[in-house]
PDB file of C-alpha atoms in Angstrom:
ATOM      1  CA  UNK A 170      24.199  61.074  13.680  1.00  0.00           C
ATOM      2  CA  UNK A 171      22.280  62.145  10.609  1.00  0.00           C
ATOM      3  CA  UNK A 172      19.347  60.319   9.072  1.00  0.00           C
ATOM      4  CA  UNK A 173      21.472  58.512   6.504  1.00  0.00           C
ATOM      5  CA  UNK A 174      23.779  57.116   9.214  1.00  0.00           C
ATOM      6  CA  UNK A 175      20.790  56.037  11.311  1.00  0.00           C
ATOM      7  CA  UNK A 176      19.262  54.273   8.302  1.00  0.00           C
ATOM      8  CA  UNK A 177      22.584  52.545   7.510  1.00  0.00           C
ATOM      9  CA  UNK A 178      22.944  51.367  11.132  1.00  0.00           C
ATOM     10  CA  UNK A 179      19.354  50.145  11.165  1.00  0.00           C
ATOM     11  CA  UNK A 180      19.802  48.180   7.917  1.00  0.00           C
ATOM     12  CA  UNK A 181      23.023  46.579   9.223  1.00  0.00           C
ATOM     13  CA  UNK A 182      21.252  45.518  12.419  1.00  0.00           C
ATOM     14  CA  UNK A 183      18.219  44.148  10.541  1.00  0.00           C
ATOM     15  CA  UNK A 184      20.469  42.285   8.095  1.00  0.00           C
ATOM     16  CA  UNK A 185      22.496  40.763  10.944  1.00  0.00           C
ATOM     17  CA  UNK A 186      19.304  39.785  12.806  1.00  0.00           C
ATOM     18  CA  UNK A 187      17.869  38.251   9.641  1.00  0.00           C
ATOM     19  CA  UNK A 188      21.072  36.290   9.037  1.00  0.00           C
ATOM     20  CA  UNK A 189      21.086  34.984  12.626  1.00  0.00           C
ATOM     21  CA  UNK A 190      17.407  34.010  12.405  1.00  0.00           C
ATOM     22  CA  UNK A 191      18.062  32.213   9.128  1.00  0.00           C
ATOM     23  CA  UNK A 192      21.015  30.341  10.663  1.00  0.00           C
ATOM     24  CA  UNK A 193      18.958  29.325  13.706  1.00  0.00           C
ATOM     25  CA  UNK A 194      16.099  28.156  11.475  1.00  0.00           C
ATOM     26  CA  UNK A 195      18.524  26.022   9.460  1.00  0.00           C
ATOM     27  CA  UNK A 196      19.895  24.493  12.683  1.00  0.00           C
ATOM     28  CA  UNK A 197      16.382  23.665  13.895  1.00  0.00           C
ATOM     29  CA  UNK A 198      15.456  22.121  10.553  1.00  0.00           C
ATOM     30  CA  UNK A 199      18.587  19.961  10.604  1.00  0.00           C
ATOM     31  CA  UNK A 200      17.779  18.808  14.148  1.00  0.00           C
ATOM     32  CA  UNK A 201      14.246  17.821  13.139  1.00  0.00           C
ATOM     33  CA  UNK A 202      15.056  16.100   9.881  1.00  0.00           C
ATOM     34  CA  UNK A 203      16.261  12.553  10.058  1.00  0.00           C
ATOM     35  CA  UNK A 204      17.285  10.441   7.106  1.00  0.00           C
ATOM     36  CA  UNK A 205      14.723   8.019   5.778  1.00  0.00           C
ATOM     37  CA  UNK A 206      15.787   4.438   5.238  1.00  0.00           C
ATOM     38  CA  UNK A 207      13.929   1.625   3.552  1.00  0.00           C
ATOM     39  CA  UNK A 208      14.614  -1.297   5.862  1.00  0.00           C
ATOM     40  CA  UNK A 209      12.220  -3.840   4.376  1.00  0.00           C
ATOM     41  CA  UNK A 210       9.963  -4.409   1.402  1.00  0.00           C
ATOM     42  CA  UNK A 211       6.872  -6.562   1.111  1.00  0.00           C
ATOM     43  CA  UNK A 212       5.144  -7.358  -2.154  1.00  0.00           C
ATOM     44  CA  UNK A 213       2.815  -9.716  -3.952  1.00  0.00           C
ATOM     45  CA  UNK A 214       3.067  -9.626  -7.721  1.00  0.00           C
ATOM     46  CA  UNK A 215       2.146 -11.876 -10.635  1.00  0.00           C
ATOM     47  CA  UNK A 216       4.582 -14.686 -11.377  1.00  0.00           C
ATOM     48  CA  UNK A 217       4.575 -16.069  -7.827  1.00  0.00           C
ATOM     49  CA  UNK A 218       6.543 -13.023  -6.649  1.00  0.00           C
ATOM     50  CA  UNK A 219       6.256 -12.566  -2.889  1.00  0.00           C
ATOM     51  CA  UNK A 220       9.509 -10.776  -2.075  1.00  0.00           C
ATOM     52  CA  UNK A 221      11.973  -8.314  -3.546  1.00  0.00           C
ATOM     53  CA  UNK A 222      14.310 -11.263  -4.116  1.00  0.00           C
ATOM     54  CA  UNK A 223      11.621 -13.100  -6.110  1.00  0.00           C
ATOM     55  CA  UNK A 224      11.041  -9.992  -8.207  1.00  0.00           C
ATOM     56  CA  UNK A 225      14.750  -9.616  -8.901  1.00  0.00           C
ATOM     57  CA  UNK A 226      14.958 -13.280  -9.889  1.00  0.00           C
ATOM     58  CA  UNK A 227      12.004 -12.906 -12.276  1.00  0.00           C
ATOM     59  CA  UNK A 228      13.605  -9.838 -13.859  1.00  0.00           C
ATOM     60  CA  UNK A 229      17.060 -11.401 -14.232  1.00  0.00           C
ATOM     61  CA  UNK A 230      15.541 -14.462 -15.928  1.00  0.00           C
ATOM     62  CA  UNK A 231      13.777 -12.077 -18.354  1.00  0.00           C
ATOM     63  CA  UNK A 232      10.546 -13.987 -17.862  1.00  0.00           C
ATOM     64  CA  UNK A 233       7.055 -12.662 -18.188  1.00  0.00           C
ATOM     65  CA  UNK A 234       4.595 -13.154 -15.359  1.00  0.00           C
ATOM     66  CA  UNK A 235       1.828 -14.278 -17.696  1.00  0.00           C
ATOM     67  CA  UNK A 236      -0.236 -17.427 -17.267  1.00  0.00           C
ATOM     68  CA  UNK A 237      -3.576 -18.888 -18.247  1.00  0.00           C
ATOM     69  CA  UNK A 238      -6.562 -17.693 -16.251  1.00  0.00           C
ATOM     70  CA  UNK A 239      -6.492 -19.338 -12.813  1.00  0.00           C
ATOM     71  CA  UNK A 240      -9.078 -21.990 -12.075  1.00  0.00           C
ATOM     72  CA  UNK A 241      -9.567 -20.977  -8.421  1.00  0.00           C
ATOM     73  CA  UNK A 242     -11.264 -17.595  -8.979  1.00  0.00           C
ATOM     74  CA  UNK A 243     -14.808 -18.838  -9.434  1.00  0.00           C
ATOM     75  CA  UNK A 244     -14.896 -17.715 -13.058  1.00  0.00           C
ATOM     76  CA  UNK A 245     -16.715 -19.778 -15.659  1.00  0.00           C
ATOM     77  CA  UNK A 246     -13.809 -19.753 -18.086  1.00  0.00           C
ATOM     78  CA  UNK A 247     -15.690 -21.385 -20.949  1.00  0.00           C
ATOM     79  CA  UNK A 248     -18.383 -18.702 -20.748  1.00  0.00           C
ATOM     80  CA  UNK A 249     -15.871 -15.889 -20.143  1.00  0.00           C
ATOM     81  CA  UNK A 250     -13.885 -16.355 -23.360  1.00  0.00           C
ATOM     82  CA  UNK A 251     -14.974 -14.975 -26.711  1.00  0.00           C
ATOM     83  CA  UNK A 252     -12.416 -14.455 -29.493  1.00  0.00           C
ATOM     84  CA  UNK A 253     -14.174 -11.288 -30.660  1.00  0.00           C
ATOM     85  CA  UNK A 254     -12.863  -8.187 -28.827  1.00  0.00           C
ATOM     86  CA  UNK A 255     -15.303  -5.754 -27.263  1.00  0.00           C
ATOM     87  CA  UNK A 256     -18.079  -8.102 -26.225  1.00  0.00           C
ATOM     88  CA  UNK A 257     -19.474  -6.994 -22.839  1.00  0.00           C
ATOM     89  CA  UNK A 258     -18.613  -9.334 -19.979  1.00  0.00           C
ATOM     90  CA  UNK A 259     -16.234 -11.354 -22.147  1.00  0.00           C
ATOM     91  CA  UNK A 260     -12.485 -11.687 -22.538  1.00  0.00           C
ATOM     92  CA  UNK A 261     -10.895 -12.225 -25.939  1.00  0.00           C
ATOM     93  CA  UNK A 262      -7.655 -13.394 -24.318  1.00  0.00           C
ATOM     94  CA  UNK A 263      -6.975 -16.528 -22.305  1.00  0.00           C
ATOM     95  CA  UNK A 264      -3.891 -15.292 -20.474  1.00  0.00           C
ATOM     96  CA  UNK A 265      -3.073 -12.572 -17.981  1.00  0.00           C
ATOM     97  CA  UNK A 266      -0.936 -11.660 -14.994  1.00  0.00           C
ATOM     98  CA  UNK A 267      -2.451 -12.837 -11.737  1.00  0.00           C
ATOM     99  CA  UNK A 268      -1.424 -12.604  -8.096  1.00  0.00           C
ATOM    100  CA  UNK A 269      -1.846 -15.887  -6.280  1.00  0.00           C
ATOM    101  CA  UNK A 270      -2.462 -16.712  -2.643  1.00  0.00           C
ATOM    102  CA  UNK A 271      -5.131 -14.148  -1.762  1.00  0.00           C
ATOM    103  CA  UNK A 272      -7.376 -17.027  -0.739  1.00  0.00           C
ATOM    104  CA  UNK A 273      -4.852 -18.115   1.919  1.00  0.00           C
ATOM    105  CA  UNK A 274      -5.610 -15.135   4.202  1.00  0.00           C
ATOM    106  CA  UNK A 275      -5.306 -15.805   7.951  1.00  0.00           C
ATOM    107  CA  UNK A 276      -8.231 -13.685   9.164  1.00  0.00           C
ATOM    108  CA  UNK A 277      -7.745 -14.588  12.827  1.00  0.00           C
ATOM    109  CA  UNK A 278      -4.159 -13.265  12.851  1.00  0.00           C
ATOM    110  CA  UNK A 279      -5.454  -9.818  11.863  1.00  0.00           C
ATOM    111  CA  UNK A 280      -8.565  -9.799  14.054  1.00  0.00           C
ATOM    112  CA  UNK A 281     -10.898 -10.057  11.064  1.00  0.00           C
ATOM    113  CA  UNK A 282     -14.051 -12.123  11.444  1.00  0.00           C
ATOM    114  CA  UNK A 283     -14.599 -14.965   8.963  1.00  0.00           C
ATOM    115  CA  UNK A 284     -17.683 -13.164   7.587  1.00  0.00           C
ATOM    116  CA  UNK A 285     -15.752  -9.953   7.044  1.00  0.00           C
ATOM    117  CA  UNK A 286     -12.870 -11.838   5.394  1.00  0.00           C
ATOM    118  CA  UNK A 287     -15.297 -13.266   2.824  1.00  0.00           C
ATOM    119  CA  UNK A 288     -16.259  -9.726   1.793  1.00  0.00           C
ATOM    120  CA  UNK A 289     -12.711  -8.307   1.714  1.00  0.00           C
ATOM    121  CA  UNK A 290     -11.085  -7.341  -1.564  1.00  0.00           C
ATOM    122  CA  UNK A 291      -7.894  -9.373  -2.064  1.00  0.00           C
ATOM    123  CA  UNK A 292      -5.966  -6.062  -2.078  1.00  0.00           C
ATOM    124  CA  UNK A 293      -6.892  -5.589   1.582  1.00  0.00           C
ATOM    125  CA  UNK A 294      -5.933  -9.137   2.536  1.00  0.00           C
ATOM    126  CA  UNK A 295      -2.631  -9.020   0.687  1.00  0.00           C
ATOM    127  CA  UNK A 296      -1.773  -5.602   2.122  1.00  0.00           C
ATOM    128  CA  UNK A 297      -2.224  -6.853   5.685  1.00  0.00           C
ATOM    129  CA  UNK A 298      -0.100  -9.921   4.961  1.00  0.00           C
ATOM    130  CA  UNK A 299       2.694  -7.993   3.253  1.00  0.00           C
ATOM    131  CA  UNK A 300       2.714  -5.430   6.065  1.00  0.00           C
ATOM    132  CA  UNK A 301       3.195  -8.241   8.578  1.00  0.00           C
ATOM    133  CA  UNK A 302       5.940  -9.718   6.407  1.00  0.00           C
ATOM    134  CA  UNK A 303       7.855  -6.471   6.006  1.00  0.00           C
ATOM    135  CA  UNK A 304       7.691  -5.794   9.745  1.00  0.00           C
ATOM    136  CA  UNK A 305       9.166  -9.250  10.350  1.00  0.00           C
ATOM    137  CA  UNK A 306      11.897  -8.631   7.773  1.00  0.00           C
ATOM    138  CA  UNK A 307      12.677  -5.264   9.357  1.00  0.00           C
ATOM    139  CA  UNK A 308      12.826  -6.815  12.829  1.00  0.00           C
ATOM    140  CA  UNK A 309      10.014  -4.600  14.110  1.00  0.00           C
ATOM    141  CA  UNK A 310       7.613  -6.031  16.677  1.00  0.00           C
ATOM    142  CA  UNK A 311       4.126  -4.888  15.583  1.00  0.00           C
ATOM    143  CA  UNK A 312       3.219  -4.269  19.240  1.00  0.00           C
ATOM    144  CA  UNK A 313       5.829  -1.481  19.372  1.00  0.00           C
ATOM    145  CA  UNK A 314       3.874   0.479  16.765  1.00  0.00           C
ATOM    146  CA  UNK A 315       0.820   1.021  18.967  1.00  0.00           C
ATOM    147  CA  UNK A 316       0.627   4.691  19.857  1.00  0.00           C
ATOM    148  CA  UNK A 317       3.790   5.547  17.909  1.00  0.00           C
ATOM    149  CA  UNK A 318       4.231   8.316  15.357  1.00  0.00           C
ATOM    150  CA  UNK A 319       4.034   5.933  12.414  1.00  0.00           C
ATOM    151  CA  UNK A 320       2.276   6.840   9.180  1.00  0.00           C
ATOM    152  CA  UNK A 321       0.573   4.514   6.729  1.00  0.00           C
ATOM    153  CA  UNK A 322       0.407   5.668   3.123  1.00  0.00           C
ATOM    154  CA  UNK A 323      -1.188   3.501   0.461  1.00  0.00           C
ATOM    155  CA  UNK A 324      -1.878   4.130  -3.187  1.00  0.00           C
ATOM    156  CA  UNK A 325      -4.523   1.914  -4.750  1.00  0.00           C
ATOM    157  CA  UNK A 326      -7.426   1.974  -7.114  1.00  0.00           C
ATOM    158  CA  UNK A 327     -10.715   0.172  -7.133  1.00  0.00           C
ATOM    159  CA  UNK A 328     -10.321  -3.376  -8.368  1.00  0.00           C
ATOM    160  CA  UNK A 329     -13.904  -4.153  -9.277  1.00  0.00           C
ATOM    161  CA  UNK A 330     -13.912  -6.916  -6.691  1.00  0.00           C
ATOM    162  CA  UNK A 331     -17.283  -7.373  -5.059  1.00  0.00           C
ATOM    163  CA  UNK A 332     -19.487  -5.765  -7.704  1.00  0.00           C
ATOM    164  CA  UNK A 333     -20.868  -9.098  -8.770  1.00  0.00           C
ATOM    165  CA  UNK A 334     -19.457 -11.155  -5.934  1.00  0.00           C
ATOM    166  CA  UNK A 335     -21.835 -13.521  -4.254  1.00  0.00           C
ATOM    167  CA  UNK A 336     -21.137 -13.575  -0.545  1.00  0.00           C
ATOM    168  CA  UNK A 337     -23.247 -15.200   2.139  1.00  0.00           C
ATOM    169  CA  UNK A 338     -25.979 -12.974   3.537  1.00  0.00           C
ATOM    170  CA  UNK A 339     -24.212 -12.703   6.904  1.00  0.00           C
ATOM    171  CA  UNK A 340     -21.126 -11.222   5.148  1.00  0.00           C
ATOM    172  CA  UNK A 341     -22.923  -8.696   2.923  1.00  0.00           C
ATOM    173  CA  UNK A 342     -22.808  -5.965   5.568  1.00  0.00           C
ATOM    174  CA  UNK A 343     -19.006  -5.958   5.168  1.00  0.00           C
ATOM    175  CA  UNK A 344     -18.959  -5.398   1.387  1.00  0.00           C
ATOM    176  CA  UNK A 345     -18.864  -1.590   1.739  1.00  0.00           C
ATOM    177  CA  UNK A 346     -15.613  -1.482   3.685  1.00  0.00           C
ATOM    178  CA  UNK A 347     -14.399  -4.775   2.268  1.00  0.00           C
ATOM    179  CA  UNK A 348     -14.295  -3.468  -1.287  1.00  0.00           C
ATOM    180  CA  UNK A 349     -13.345   0.204  -0.796  1.00  0.00           C
ATOM    181  CA  UNK A 350      -9.753   1.089  -1.696  1.00  0.00           C
ATOM    182  CA  UNK A 351     -10.077   4.127   0.570  1.00  0.00           C
ATOM    183  CA  UNK A 352      -9.908   1.967   3.699  1.00  0.00           C
ATOM    184  CA  UNK A 353      -6.624   0.224   2.852  1.00  0.00           C
ATOM    185  CA  UNK A 354      -4.393   2.437   4.997  1.00  0.00           C
ATOM    186  CA  UNK A 355      -6.979   2.321   7.773  1.00  0.00           C
ATOM    187  CA  UNK A 356      -6.892  -1.476   7.761  1.00  0.00           C
ATOM    188  CA  UNK A 357      -3.149  -1.386   8.362  1.00  0.00           C
ATOM    189  CA  UNK A 358      -3.295   1.421  10.937  1.00  0.00           C
ATOM    190  CA  UNK A 359      -6.090  -0.287  12.867  1.00  0.00           C
ATOM    191  CA  UNK A 360      -4.626  -3.779  12.562  1.00  0.00           C
ATOM    192  CA  UNK A 361      -1.121  -2.804  13.637  1.00  0.00           C
ATOM    193  CA  UNK A 362      -1.801  -0.093  16.070  1.00  0.00           C
TER     194      UNK A 362
END
């Protein structure tokens, strides 16, 4: 067999081996990949929206989720309003879109002390509650998540909550973690296992 024949035989063998390796890799990838299914949704949105059904209803009615500033936020609304735009610490509007119910947080259910709950950004409280709700809707017992290969992925930004918030002295130590958006996924992972 001359050199050209040896080279041709070698290339055929390498090509066949490469094809077989590629096929095996594809089989392994197919075995490992499972379809992803959204089995439940939890949400809290302006307009008293606390479920996907509520959101759909709001959208089909073509309503806006705008209301006057809520009275239960501790804001001095008479001092907050100024009709001239751009004044520091003032609002030139009297309406907005607000999520309600953040003050109804059941701290004990999530193993959060009352002092820590006082220092928690409403985003953290609402995330824990909506996580619980979506697990219920999906029929998943939270206890089954402990030690499982379950990921928690959260996108959030800083809300400004806590910068000027007056909390009792015994709750101030919790403001760092209570107001950081970076701990949101950790709250869920720790709270649910």
